[in-house]
Amino acid sequence: NTSQTWGKVELSDTRQVGATDQDHFSAFHLQVDCYPSEGGPAFAAEAFSLYQEVRDAFQAMPEATITGAVVTAVRFGGGRRLADTAFDKPRQRYILDVFIHAHA
């Protein structure tokens, strides 16, 4: 449903952290693409608002209670605006790179 802002999440990489217990602690690299609604305001203001909300939610993860996992740290790569040319008419989006350190 593209009538509202929406996001696409891709897991880019998962790496074990530390040599002591490699299956215990992992670093996850996610790419989150934040899109505006179809027919929404020009200049991707909606997509940027969603980008900020998603970033804030990830930033709060180490303090949150999450079933089945403990998030110890969240770090961000550079955020950028880049049109998605996979659509017939390219769509604006903001891209957020997130690095999550967690264990079971």
Coordinates of C-alpha atoms in Angstrom, one line a residue:
N1 CA 0.0 0.0 0.0
T2 CA 1.9 3.1 -1.2
S3 CA -0.9 5.5 -0.3
Q4 CA 1.1 6.1 3.0
T5 CA 4.8 6.5 3.6
W6 CA 6.5 3.1 3.6
G7 CA 9.9 1.5 4.0
K8 CA 11.9 -1.4 2.6
V9 CA 14.3 -3.2 4.9
E10 CA 17.2 -5.3 3.6
L11 CA 19.7 -7.3 5.7
S12 CA 23.0 -6.5 4.0
D13 CA 25.4 -8.5 6.2
T14 CA 25.6 -10.4 9.5
R15 CA 28.9 -10.9 11.2
Q16 CA 29.9 -12.6 14.4
V17 CA 31.7 -10.2 16.8
G18 CA 34.6 -11.4 19.0
A19 CA 36.5 -14.7 18.9
T20 CA 35.4 -16.0 22.3
D21 CA 31.9 -17.2 21.4
Q22 CA 31.3 -16.5 17.7
D23 CA 27.7 -17.7 17.8
H24 CA 26.7 -15.5 20.7
F25 CA 27.2 -11.9 19.6
S26 CA 26.4 -10.6 16.1
A27 CA 26.5 -7.4 14.2
F28 CA 23.7 -6.9 11.7
H29 CA 23.9 -4.4 8.9
L30 CA 20.5 -3.2 7.6
Q31 CA 19.6 -0.9 4.8
V32 CA 16.3 0.9 5.3
D33 CA 14.8 2.7 2.3
C34 CA 12.2 5.3 3.3
Y35 CA 9.7 6.3 0.6
P36 CA 7.0 9.0 0.4
S37 CA 3.4 8.2 -0.2
E38 CA 2.2 8.0 -3.7
G39 CA 1.0 11.5 -4.7
G40 CA 2.4 12.9 -1.5
P41 CA 4.1 16.3 -1.0
A42 CA 6.8 17.2 -3.5
F43 CA 10.6 17.2 -2.6
A44 CA 10.4 14.0 -0.5
A45 CA 9.5 15.7 2.8
E46 CA 7.4 12.7 3.8
A47 CA 10.3 10.3 3.1
F48 CA 12.6 12.4 5.2
S49 CA 10.1 12.5 8.1
L50 CA 9.8 8.7 8.0
Y51 CA 13.6 8.5 7.8
Q52 CA 13.9 10.5 11.1
E53 CA 11.2 8.4 12.8
V54 CA 12.9 5.1 11.8
R55 CA 16.3 6.4 12.9
D56 CA 14.8 7.4 16.3
A57 CA 13.2 4.0 16.7
F58 CA 16.5 2.2 16.0
Q59 CA 18.4 4.5 18.4
A60 CA 16.0 3.6 21.2
M61 CA 16.5 -0.2 20.7
P62 CA 19.3 -0.7 23.3
E63 CA 17.0 0.7 26.0
A64 CA 14.0 -1.3 24.9
T65 CA 12.7 -4.7 26.0
I66 CA 12.9 -7.0 23.0
T67 CA 11.6 -10.6 23.2
G68 CA 14.3 -13.1 22.2
A69 CA 17.2 -10.7 21.8
V70 CA 19.3 -8.1 23.6
V71 CA 20.5 -5.1 21.5
T72 CA 23.7 -3.8 23.0
A73 CA 24.4 -1.0 20.5
V74 CA 23.1 0.7 17.4
R75 CA 25.3 2.7 15.0
F76 CA 24.4 4.5 11.8
G77 CA 26.2 4.9 8.5
G78 CA 25.7 7.9 6.4
G79 CA 22.1 8.8 5.4
R80 CA 21.4 9.9 1.9
R81 CA 18.7 10.8 -0.6
L82 CA 18.8 8.8 -3.8
A83 CA 16.0 8.3 -6.3
D84 CA 14.9 4.7 -6.8
T85 CA 15.1 4.0 -10.5
A86 CA 13.5 0.6 -10.2
F87 CA 10.1 2.3 -10.5
D88 CA 8.7 3.2 -13.9
K89 CA 8.7 6.8 -12.7
P90 CA 11.8 7.1 -10.3
R91 CA 10.7 7.7 -6.7
Q92 CA 12.5 9.7 -4.2
R93 CA 13.7 7.9 -1.0
Y94 CA 16.0 8.4 1.9
I95 CA 18.4 5.5 2.7
L96 CA 19.5 4.7 6.3
D97 CA 22.4 2.3 7.0
V98 CA 22.0 0.7 10.5
F99 CA 24.5 -1.5 12.3
I100 CA 22.9 -3.4 15.2
H101 CA 24.9 -5.3 17.7
A102 CA 22.8 -8.0 19.5
H103 CA 22.8 -11.4 21.1
A104 CA 20.1 -14.0 22.1

